[in-house]
XYZ file of C-alpha atoms in Angstrom:
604
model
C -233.725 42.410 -74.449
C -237.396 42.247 -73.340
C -238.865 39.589 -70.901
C -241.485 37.326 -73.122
C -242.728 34.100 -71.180
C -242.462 32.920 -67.014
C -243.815 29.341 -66.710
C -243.201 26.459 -64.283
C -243.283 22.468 -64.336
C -245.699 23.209 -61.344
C -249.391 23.259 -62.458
C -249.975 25.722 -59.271
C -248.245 28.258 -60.760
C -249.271 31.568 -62.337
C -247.781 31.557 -65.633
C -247.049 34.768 -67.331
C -247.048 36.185 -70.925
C -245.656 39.390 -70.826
C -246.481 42.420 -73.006
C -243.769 43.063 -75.503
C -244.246 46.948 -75.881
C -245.590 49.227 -73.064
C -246.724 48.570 -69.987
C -246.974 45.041 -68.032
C -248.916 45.379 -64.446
C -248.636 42.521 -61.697
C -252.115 43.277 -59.669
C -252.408 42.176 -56.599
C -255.913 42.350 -54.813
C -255.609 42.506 -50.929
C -258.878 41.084 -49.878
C -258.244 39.991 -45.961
C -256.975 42.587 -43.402
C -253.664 42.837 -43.597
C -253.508 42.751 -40.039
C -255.560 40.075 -39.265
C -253.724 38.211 -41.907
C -250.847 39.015 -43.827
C -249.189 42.103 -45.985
C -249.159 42.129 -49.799
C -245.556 41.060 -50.220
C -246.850 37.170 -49.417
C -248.934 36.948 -52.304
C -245.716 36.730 -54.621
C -245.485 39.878 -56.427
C -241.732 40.635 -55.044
C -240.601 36.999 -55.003
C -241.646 37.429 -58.850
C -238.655 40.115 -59.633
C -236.317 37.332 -57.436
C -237.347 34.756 -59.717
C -236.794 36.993 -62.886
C -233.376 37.677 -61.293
C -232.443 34.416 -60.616
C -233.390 33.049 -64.330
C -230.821 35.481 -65.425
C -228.275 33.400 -63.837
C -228.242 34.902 -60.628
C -225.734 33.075 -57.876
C -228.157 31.751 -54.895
C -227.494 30.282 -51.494
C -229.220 29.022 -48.284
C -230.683 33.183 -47.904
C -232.602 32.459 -50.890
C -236.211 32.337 -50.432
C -236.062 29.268 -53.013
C -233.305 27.193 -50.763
C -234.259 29.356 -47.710
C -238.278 28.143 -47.111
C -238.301 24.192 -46.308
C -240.614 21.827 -45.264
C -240.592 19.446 -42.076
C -237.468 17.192 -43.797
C -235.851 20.822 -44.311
C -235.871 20.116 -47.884
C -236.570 23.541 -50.107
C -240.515 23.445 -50.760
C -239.520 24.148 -54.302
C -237.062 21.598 -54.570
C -239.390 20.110 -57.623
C -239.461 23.040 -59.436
C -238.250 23.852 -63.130
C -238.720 27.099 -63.783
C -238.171 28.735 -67.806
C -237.688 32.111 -68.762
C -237.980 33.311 -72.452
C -236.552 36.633 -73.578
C -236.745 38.715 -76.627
C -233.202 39.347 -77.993
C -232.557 42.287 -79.815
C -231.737 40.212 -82.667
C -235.361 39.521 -82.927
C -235.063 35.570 -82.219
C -236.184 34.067 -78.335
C -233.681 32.282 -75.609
C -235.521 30.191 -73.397
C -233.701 29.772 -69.888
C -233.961 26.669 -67.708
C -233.267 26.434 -63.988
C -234.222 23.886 -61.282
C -234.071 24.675 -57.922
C -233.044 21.158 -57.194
C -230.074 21.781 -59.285
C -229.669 25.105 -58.739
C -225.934 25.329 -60.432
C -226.903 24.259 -64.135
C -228.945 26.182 -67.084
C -229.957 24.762 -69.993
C -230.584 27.756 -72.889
C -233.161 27.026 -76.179
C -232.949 29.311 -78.753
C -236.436 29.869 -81.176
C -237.192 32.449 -84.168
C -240.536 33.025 -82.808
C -242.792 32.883 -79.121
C -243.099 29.263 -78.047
C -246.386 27.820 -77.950
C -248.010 28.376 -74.605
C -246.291 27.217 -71.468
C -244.789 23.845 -73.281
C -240.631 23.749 -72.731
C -238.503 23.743 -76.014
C -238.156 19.594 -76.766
C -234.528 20.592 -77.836
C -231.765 22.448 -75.922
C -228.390 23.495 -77.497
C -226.704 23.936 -73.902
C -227.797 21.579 -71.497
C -226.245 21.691 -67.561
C -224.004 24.381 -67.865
C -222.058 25.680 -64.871
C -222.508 29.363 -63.360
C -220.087 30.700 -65.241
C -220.859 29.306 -68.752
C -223.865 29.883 -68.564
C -223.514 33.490 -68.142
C -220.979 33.729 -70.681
C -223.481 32.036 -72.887
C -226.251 34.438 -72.009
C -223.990 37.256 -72.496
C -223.118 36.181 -75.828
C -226.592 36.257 -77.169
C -227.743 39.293 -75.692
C -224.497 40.841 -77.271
C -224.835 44.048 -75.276
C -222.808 47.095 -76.480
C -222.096 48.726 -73.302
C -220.216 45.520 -72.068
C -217.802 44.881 -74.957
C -214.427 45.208 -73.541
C -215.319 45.539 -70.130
C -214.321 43.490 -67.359
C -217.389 42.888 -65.780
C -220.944 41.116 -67.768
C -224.330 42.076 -68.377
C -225.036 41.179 -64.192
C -223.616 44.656 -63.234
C -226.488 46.257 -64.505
C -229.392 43.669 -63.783
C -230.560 45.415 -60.927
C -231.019 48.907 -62.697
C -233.424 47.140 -64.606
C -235.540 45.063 -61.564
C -234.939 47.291 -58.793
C -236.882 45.699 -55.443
C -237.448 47.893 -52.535
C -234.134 47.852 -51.085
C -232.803 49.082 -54.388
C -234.816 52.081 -53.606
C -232.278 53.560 -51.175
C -230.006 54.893 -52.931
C -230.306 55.945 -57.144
C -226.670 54.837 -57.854
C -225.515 52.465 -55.485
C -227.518 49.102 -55.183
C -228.245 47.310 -52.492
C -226.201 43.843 -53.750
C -223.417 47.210 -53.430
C -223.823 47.901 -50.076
C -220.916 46.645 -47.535
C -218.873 46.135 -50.620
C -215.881 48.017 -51.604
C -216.394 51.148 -54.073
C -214.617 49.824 -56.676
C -217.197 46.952 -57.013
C -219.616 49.998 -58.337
C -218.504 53.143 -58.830
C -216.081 52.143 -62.321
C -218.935 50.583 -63.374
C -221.408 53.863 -62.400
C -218.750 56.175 -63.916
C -218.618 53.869 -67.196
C -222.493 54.034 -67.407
C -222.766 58.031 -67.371
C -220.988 57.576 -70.416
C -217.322 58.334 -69.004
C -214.157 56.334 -68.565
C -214.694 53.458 -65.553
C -211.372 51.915 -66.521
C -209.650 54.906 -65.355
C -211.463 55.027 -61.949
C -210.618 51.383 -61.739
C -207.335 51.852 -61.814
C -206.928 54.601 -59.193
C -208.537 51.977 -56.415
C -206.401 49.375 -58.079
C -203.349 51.547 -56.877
C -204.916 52.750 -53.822
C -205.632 49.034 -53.009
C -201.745 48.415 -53.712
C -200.307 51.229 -52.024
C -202.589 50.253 -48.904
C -201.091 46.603 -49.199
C -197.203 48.049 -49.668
C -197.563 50.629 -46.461
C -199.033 47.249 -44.387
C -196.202 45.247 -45.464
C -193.778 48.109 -44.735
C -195.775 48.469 -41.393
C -195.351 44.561 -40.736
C -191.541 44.564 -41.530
C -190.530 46.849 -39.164
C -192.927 46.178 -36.307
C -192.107 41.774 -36.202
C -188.135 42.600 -36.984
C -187.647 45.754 -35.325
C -185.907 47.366 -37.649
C -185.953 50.703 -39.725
C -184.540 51.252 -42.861
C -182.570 55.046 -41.308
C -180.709 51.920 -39.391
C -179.325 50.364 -42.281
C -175.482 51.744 -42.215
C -175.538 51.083 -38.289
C -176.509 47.325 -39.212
C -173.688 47.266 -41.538
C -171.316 48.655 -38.781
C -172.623 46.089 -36.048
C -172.328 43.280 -38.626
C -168.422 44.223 -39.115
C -167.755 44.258 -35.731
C -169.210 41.093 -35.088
C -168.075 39.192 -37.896
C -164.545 40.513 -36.655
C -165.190 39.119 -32.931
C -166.672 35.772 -34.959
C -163.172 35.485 -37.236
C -161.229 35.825 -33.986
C -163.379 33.357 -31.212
C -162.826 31.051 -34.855
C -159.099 31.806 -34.586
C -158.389 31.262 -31.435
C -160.160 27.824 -31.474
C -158.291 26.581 -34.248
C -154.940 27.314 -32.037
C -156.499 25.895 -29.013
C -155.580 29.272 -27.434
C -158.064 30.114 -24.873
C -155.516 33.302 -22.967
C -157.684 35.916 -24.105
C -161.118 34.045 -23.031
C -159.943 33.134 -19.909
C -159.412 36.534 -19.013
C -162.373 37.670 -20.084
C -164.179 35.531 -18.550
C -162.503 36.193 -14.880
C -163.326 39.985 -15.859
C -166.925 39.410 -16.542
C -168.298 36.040 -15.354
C -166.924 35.867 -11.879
C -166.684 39.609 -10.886
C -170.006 40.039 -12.088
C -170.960 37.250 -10.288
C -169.661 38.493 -6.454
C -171.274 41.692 -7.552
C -174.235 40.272 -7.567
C -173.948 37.920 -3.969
C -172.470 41.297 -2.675
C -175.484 43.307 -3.319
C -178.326 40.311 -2.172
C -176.191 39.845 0.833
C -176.711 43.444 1.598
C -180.442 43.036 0.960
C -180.387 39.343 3.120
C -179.291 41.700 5.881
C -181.036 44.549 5.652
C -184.342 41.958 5.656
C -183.008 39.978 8.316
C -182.870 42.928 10.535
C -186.231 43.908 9.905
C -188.099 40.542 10.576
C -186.218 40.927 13.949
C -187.322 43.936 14.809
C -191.285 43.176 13.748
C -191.078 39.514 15.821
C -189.826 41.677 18.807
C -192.476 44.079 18.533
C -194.750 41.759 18.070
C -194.046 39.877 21.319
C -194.023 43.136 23.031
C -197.983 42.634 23.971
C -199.862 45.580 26.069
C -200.144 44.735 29.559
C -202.303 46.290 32.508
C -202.942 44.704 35.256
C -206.414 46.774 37.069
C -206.730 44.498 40.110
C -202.857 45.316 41.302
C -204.068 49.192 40.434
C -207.232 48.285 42.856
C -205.087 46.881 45.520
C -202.941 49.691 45.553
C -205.759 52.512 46.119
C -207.233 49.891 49.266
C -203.361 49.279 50.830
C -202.953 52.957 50.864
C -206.759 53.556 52.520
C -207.624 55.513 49.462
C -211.022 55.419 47.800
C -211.252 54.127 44.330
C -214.074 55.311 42.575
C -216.027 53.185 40.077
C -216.503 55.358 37.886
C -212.727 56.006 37.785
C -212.791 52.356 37.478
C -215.288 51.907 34.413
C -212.654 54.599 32.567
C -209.503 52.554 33.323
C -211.105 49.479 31.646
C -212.464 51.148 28.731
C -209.044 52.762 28.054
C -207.649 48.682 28.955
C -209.496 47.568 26.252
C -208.687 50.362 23.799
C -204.984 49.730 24.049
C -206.113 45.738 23.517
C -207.979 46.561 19.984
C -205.320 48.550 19.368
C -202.486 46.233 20.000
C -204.564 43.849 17.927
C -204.492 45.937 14.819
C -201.272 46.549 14.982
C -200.188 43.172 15.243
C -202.062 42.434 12.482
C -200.355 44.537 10.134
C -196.996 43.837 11.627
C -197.613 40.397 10.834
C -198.496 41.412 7.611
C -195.327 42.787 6.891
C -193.334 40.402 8.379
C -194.988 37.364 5.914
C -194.055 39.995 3.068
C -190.488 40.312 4.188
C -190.063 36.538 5.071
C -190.931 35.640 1.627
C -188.687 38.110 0.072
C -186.348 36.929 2.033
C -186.473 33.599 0.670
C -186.511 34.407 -2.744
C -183.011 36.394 -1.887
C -181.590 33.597 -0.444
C -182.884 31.300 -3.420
C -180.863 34.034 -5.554
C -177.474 33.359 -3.368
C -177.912 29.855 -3.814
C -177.517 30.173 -7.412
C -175.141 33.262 -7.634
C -172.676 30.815 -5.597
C -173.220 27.604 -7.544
C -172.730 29.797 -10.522
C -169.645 31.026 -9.281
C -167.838 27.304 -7.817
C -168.914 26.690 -11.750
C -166.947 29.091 -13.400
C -163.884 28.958 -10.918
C -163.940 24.880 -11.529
C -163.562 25.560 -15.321
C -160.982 28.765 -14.533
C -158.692 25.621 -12.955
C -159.139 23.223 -15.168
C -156.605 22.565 -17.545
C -158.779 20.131 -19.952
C -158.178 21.869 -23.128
C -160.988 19.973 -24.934
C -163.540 20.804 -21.979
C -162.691 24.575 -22.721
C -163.093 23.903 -26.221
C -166.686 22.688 -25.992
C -167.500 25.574 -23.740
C -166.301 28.126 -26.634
C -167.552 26.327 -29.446
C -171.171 27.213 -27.929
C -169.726 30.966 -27.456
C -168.443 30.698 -31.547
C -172.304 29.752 -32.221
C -173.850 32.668 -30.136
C -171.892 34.911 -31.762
C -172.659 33.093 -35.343
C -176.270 33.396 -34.199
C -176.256 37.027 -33.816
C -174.535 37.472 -36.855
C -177.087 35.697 -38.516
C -179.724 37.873 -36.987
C -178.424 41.499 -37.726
C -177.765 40.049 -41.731
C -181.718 39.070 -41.719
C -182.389 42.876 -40.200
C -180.084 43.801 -43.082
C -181.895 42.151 -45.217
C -185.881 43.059 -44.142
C -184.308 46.339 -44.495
C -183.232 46.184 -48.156
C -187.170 44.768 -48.520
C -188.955 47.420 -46.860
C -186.105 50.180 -49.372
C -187.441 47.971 -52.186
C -191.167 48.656 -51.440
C -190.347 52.019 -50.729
C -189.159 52.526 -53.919
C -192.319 50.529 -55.461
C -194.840 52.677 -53.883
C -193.018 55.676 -55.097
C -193.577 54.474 -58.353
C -196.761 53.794 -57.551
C -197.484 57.377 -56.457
C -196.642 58.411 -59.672
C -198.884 56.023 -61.188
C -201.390 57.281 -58.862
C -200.938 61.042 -59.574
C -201.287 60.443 -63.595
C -204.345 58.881 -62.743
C -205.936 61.910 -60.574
C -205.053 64.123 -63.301
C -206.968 61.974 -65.920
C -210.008 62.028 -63.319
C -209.916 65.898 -62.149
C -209.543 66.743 -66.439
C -212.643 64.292 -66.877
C -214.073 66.546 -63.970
C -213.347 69.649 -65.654
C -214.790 68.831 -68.907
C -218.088 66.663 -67.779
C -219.846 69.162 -70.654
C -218.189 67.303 -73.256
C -219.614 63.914 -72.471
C -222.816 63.947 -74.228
C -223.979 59.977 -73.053
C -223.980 62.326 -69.379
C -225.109 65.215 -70.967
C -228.683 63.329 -72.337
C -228.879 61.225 -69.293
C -228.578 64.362 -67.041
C -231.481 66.240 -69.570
C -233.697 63.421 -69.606
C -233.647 62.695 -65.352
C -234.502 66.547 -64.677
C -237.177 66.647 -67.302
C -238.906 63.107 -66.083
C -238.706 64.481 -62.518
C -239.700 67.698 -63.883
C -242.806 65.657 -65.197
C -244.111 63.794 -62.701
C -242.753 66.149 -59.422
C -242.990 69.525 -60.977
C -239.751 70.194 -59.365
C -236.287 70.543 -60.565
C -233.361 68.033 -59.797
C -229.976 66.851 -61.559
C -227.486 64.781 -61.103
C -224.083 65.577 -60.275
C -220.448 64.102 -59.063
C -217.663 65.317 -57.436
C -213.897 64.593 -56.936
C -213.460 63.107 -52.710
C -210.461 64.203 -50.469
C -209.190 60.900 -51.332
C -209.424 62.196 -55.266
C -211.717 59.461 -56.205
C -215.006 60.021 -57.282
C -218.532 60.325 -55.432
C -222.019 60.608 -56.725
C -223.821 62.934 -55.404
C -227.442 62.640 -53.967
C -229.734 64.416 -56.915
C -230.469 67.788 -55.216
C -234.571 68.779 -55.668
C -235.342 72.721 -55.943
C -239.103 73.297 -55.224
C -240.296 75.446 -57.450
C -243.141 78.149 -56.576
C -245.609 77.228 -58.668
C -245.767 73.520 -56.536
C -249.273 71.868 -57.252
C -250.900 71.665 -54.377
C -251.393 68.137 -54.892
C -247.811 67.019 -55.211
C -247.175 67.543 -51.775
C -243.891 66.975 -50.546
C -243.114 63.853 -48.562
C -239.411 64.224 -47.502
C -237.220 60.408 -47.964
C -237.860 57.167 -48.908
C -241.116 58.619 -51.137
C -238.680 60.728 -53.120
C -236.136 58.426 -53.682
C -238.439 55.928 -55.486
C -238.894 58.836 -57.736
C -235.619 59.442 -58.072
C -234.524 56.007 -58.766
C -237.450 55.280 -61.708
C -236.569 58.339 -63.242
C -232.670 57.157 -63.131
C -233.475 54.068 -64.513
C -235.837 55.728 -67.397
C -233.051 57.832 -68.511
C -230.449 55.097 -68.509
C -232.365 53.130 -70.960
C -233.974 55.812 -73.228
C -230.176 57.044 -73.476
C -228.601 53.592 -74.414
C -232.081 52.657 -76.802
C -230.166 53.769 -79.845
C -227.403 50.649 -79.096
C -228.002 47.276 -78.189
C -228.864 47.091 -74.460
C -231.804 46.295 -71.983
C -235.023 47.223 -73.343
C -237.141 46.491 -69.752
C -237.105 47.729 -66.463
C -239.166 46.134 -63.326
C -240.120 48.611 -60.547
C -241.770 46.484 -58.055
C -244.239 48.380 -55.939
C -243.149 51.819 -56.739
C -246.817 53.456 -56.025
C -246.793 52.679 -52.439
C -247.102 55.867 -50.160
C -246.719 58.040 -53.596
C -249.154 61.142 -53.723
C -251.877 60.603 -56.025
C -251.148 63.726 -58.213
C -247.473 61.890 -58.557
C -249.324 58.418 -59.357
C -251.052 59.726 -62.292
C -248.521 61.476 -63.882
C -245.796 58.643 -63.010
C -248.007 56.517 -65.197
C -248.303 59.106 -67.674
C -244.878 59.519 -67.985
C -244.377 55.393 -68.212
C -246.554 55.232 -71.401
C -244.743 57.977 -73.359
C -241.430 56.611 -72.620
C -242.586 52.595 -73.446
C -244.304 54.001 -76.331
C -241.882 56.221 -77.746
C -238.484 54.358 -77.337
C -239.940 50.839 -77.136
C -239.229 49.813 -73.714
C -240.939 47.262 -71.885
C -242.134 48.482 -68.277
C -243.170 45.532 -65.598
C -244.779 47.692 -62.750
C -246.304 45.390 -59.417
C -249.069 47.007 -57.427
C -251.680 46.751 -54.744
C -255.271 47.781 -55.336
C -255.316 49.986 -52.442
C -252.090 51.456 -54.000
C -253.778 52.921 -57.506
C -254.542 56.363 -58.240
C -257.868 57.701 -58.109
C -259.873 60.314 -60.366
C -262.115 63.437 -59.532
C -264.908 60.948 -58.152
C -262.255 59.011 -55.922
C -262.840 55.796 -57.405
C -259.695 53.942 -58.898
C -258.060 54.362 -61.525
C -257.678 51.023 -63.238
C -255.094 49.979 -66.366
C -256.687 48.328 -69.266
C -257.230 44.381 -68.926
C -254.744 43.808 -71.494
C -251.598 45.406 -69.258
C -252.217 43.026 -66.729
C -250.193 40.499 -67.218
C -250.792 39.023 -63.844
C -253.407 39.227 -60.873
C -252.498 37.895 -57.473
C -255.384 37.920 -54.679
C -255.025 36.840 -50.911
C -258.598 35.172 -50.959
C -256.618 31.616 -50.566
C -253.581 29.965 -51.479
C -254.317 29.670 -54.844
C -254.435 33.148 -55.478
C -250.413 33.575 -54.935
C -247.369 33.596 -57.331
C -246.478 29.628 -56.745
C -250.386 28.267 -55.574
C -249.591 27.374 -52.097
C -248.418 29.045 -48.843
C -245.024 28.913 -47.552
């Protein structure tokens, strides 16, 4: 499947033909500072590969730049947009695609032996307004892929190996549509593409994902019922017991025979009961004589009377000294702040003690209610009242009954699911030793072994380095991808130097994506890739021969390659001028002189 025509009912536009064989370049020419103005991302050359994406049936919603940019009614500024897509099948015939932004949900799909004519729409569609779904059903049905026969997942998996935008530059096997997701949303499908079993890999995260949900449930069982299943035979005791107790309060009803009750309840209500007013009284008393003893030291104020001492020293003709005066009165008013204080905390206490006091007494008052009660009912010989009183006994101990048979039961649950994650662990173990024997015989996959060849020698090419790929089996036994792992060699080219990160994983990922589709070019599978802006902050020695590498690929297996670049952004010869493709590869030339030099003719 190759990418043929991108047209729009809006005459401001850039159309595009693409190339069918080789190389296709989107040009952009950044005229205006880029500081002053604006970076070359507005012109349209990224929101190209969205659009591509989104022809292919891609799932949109308000983060979208196409529902995302409004205008002053916050209506999408492409709301009036149609927008077709034609693609070369590998059955030779052409699928035009129609989406509206407007009606962002349906696709229409036009099916042609040959190129339409220009930028005019197909006049007749064979699937009008289909939903999401249909419509990618339909679209997988025509491109009648190889690799996804059987599988449970479509042609959508992939899409992004094939128009990988910058933040698919991260990371060679996981995407960024990947990232935040759950492993198995990737990694079967990963493991399937290397050319191994992904149904296998599935399954082990399947399980995992189960036996995560069992040990939860288990977890949930015995924390909201309190129960554990070593407690099951002293259940079953408890419930014996009681349903013995229940069969005899039941008895005894029927005969109207309330002996046994009565005495128990002298035993237990009442004595309890005076156990109880005994021990407050004790505390009443014990806080009664406190409060006493604070209110009396309380009233006990300091008191010093310095004029009697004055009148004292003159009746007895003795001199009194003021200075001996000035000392008396400090020490007078010493004593007062220190009265004070301790007043103040006394009075402290005794507010504590008062109100504990009256919540005591509060306490008597109901003990000895309580107990008039129960010695009312001991006297009364109304053998219906007592019957009413031990019905609601009979359903207490029904109730508890009832509650140690549900513990039984939550029990016999969590013993069930206990016994279904054992099986479970089996299933689980079977399923490790398929993955660690896939491990221990990657040699004899020979899909990994030629996709493994071809990403060292294409790195090889165009780093002068060597890498591979690898995987490896996780403490959890499932399986990670390793980074690719670069050995300089010594003979490094001086101009390939080496720019540690995001630089080298472009690489990385092109090559990837190279080897993926020269590998599956013998069966019927993508026959494009888009690498948008994949020169940027590349070394020029790694420019040239990226491109160099590019046209032997395209021209020896056929593939179409859609590369988007900046001027500033091309390699440059011996003379340091630009290196420039032919006219015919550019299949589209964006410019920031105005407006009309963008993707869609008009700012946003």
């Amino acid at each position: 499947m190759k990418l043929s025509k991108l047209y729009c009912n809006d005459d401001r536009f850039k159309n595009i033909t693409f190339n069918l064989k080789g190389l296709n370049v989107i040009y952009a020419d950044v005229l205006t500072d880029i500081k002053e103005k604006k970076n070359s991302h507005d012109l349209g050359k990224t929101k190209l590969a969205e659009l591509i994406d989104y022809l292919l049936i891609k799932k949109i919603d308000k983060k979208n730049f196409l529902l995302k940019i409004t205008d002053v009614n916050g209506e999408s500024v492409f709301k009036n947009h149609i927008f077709y897509l034609e693609i070369l099948l590998n059955d030779g015939r052409f699928l035009t695609i129609k989406r509206s932004v407007e009606n962002h949900t349906k696709t229409s799909f036009s099916i042609n032996e040959q190129r339409t004519n220009k930028y005019t729409p197909p006049s007749l569609w064979i699937y009008e307004d289909l939903g999401i779904d249909n419509a990618k059903k339909i679209l997988e049905e025509y491109l009648n892929f190889d690799f996804f026969k059987n599988k449970s997942y479509d042609y959508r998996k992939a899409i992004n190996y094939c128009i990988r935008m910058q933040p698919d530059y991260e990371d060679v096997y996981r995407l960024s549509k990947f990232k935040g997701g759950k492993d198995i949303d990737w990694k079967p499908f990963m493991f399937d593409l290397l050319g191994f079993n992904g149904e296998v890999l599935k399954r082990k995260y399947q399980n995992d994902e189960k036996q995560d949900k069992i040990d939860e449930q288990i977890k949930s069982l015995k924390k909201d019922f309190s129960v554990n299943e070593t407690d099951r035979d002293e259940i079953i005791a408890q419930i014996d017991l009681q349903e013995v107790k229940t069969k005899d309060a039941e008895s005894k009803i029927d005969q109207l025979n309330f002996y046994e009750q009565d005495k128990t309840l002298i035993e237990k209500g009442i004595d309890e009961v005076e156990n109880s007013i005994s021990n407050f009284n004790t505390i009443s008393y014990n806080l009664n004589f406190d409060i006493n003893k604070l209110q009396t030291s309380i009233r006990n104020n300091f008191a010093f009377d310095l004029k009697k001492i004055e009148k004292v020293f003159n009746e007895s003709k003795i001199y009194f000294p003021d200075e001996l005066k000035k000392d008396y009165s400090e020490l007078i008013q010493f004593n007062y702040e220190l009265t004070k204080d301790r007043n103040r905390l006394l009075q402290k206490t005794l507010k504590e003690k008062n109100e504990e006091l009256k919540l005591i007494n509060l306490e008597l008052q109901k003990l000895n209610y309580k107990k008039e009660e129960l010695l009312s009912f001991i006297k009364d010989t109304d053998v219906f009242r007592k019957l009413k009183f031990y019905q609601k006994e009979l359903a207490k101990l029904e109730s508890e009954l009832m509650k140690l048979k549900e513990g039984l039961r939550v029990i016999d649950v969590i013993i069930d699911k206990e016994n279904e994650k054992q099986v479970l662990n089996k299933e689980i173990e079977d399923t490790i030793k398929e993955i660690r024997d896939i491990s221990n015989h990657t040699e004899k996959n020979d899909k990994y072994k030629l996709i493994r060849g071809l990403f060292s020698k294409y790195f090889a090419e165009v780093m002068d380095e060597d890498t591979y790929i690898s995987w490896s089996i996780n403490s959890n036994n499932n399986v990670d991808f390793k980074p690719p792992v670069i050995k300089t060699k010594d003979s490094l080219s001086k101009d390939t130097a080496k720019d540690e990160g995001r630089t080298y994983r472009k690489i990385l990922c092109v090559i990837f994506d190279l080897a993926i589709l020269v590998t599956y070019n013998i069966e019927s599978y993508f026959r494009f890739v888009y690498h948008d802006d994949v020169l940027s902050q590349q070394d020029n020695g790694i420019k040239i021969r990226l491109l160099s590498l590019i046209n032997s690929v395209t021209t020896t297996y056929d593939i179409q390659y859609i590369l988007s670049v900046i001027k500033s952004d091309l390699p440059i010869d011996e003379d340091n001028n630009p290196i420039y493709f032919s006219k015919d590869d550019v299949v589209l030339e964006l410019n920031d002189k105005n407006e009309f030099g963008t993707l869609f003719g008009f700012e946003f």
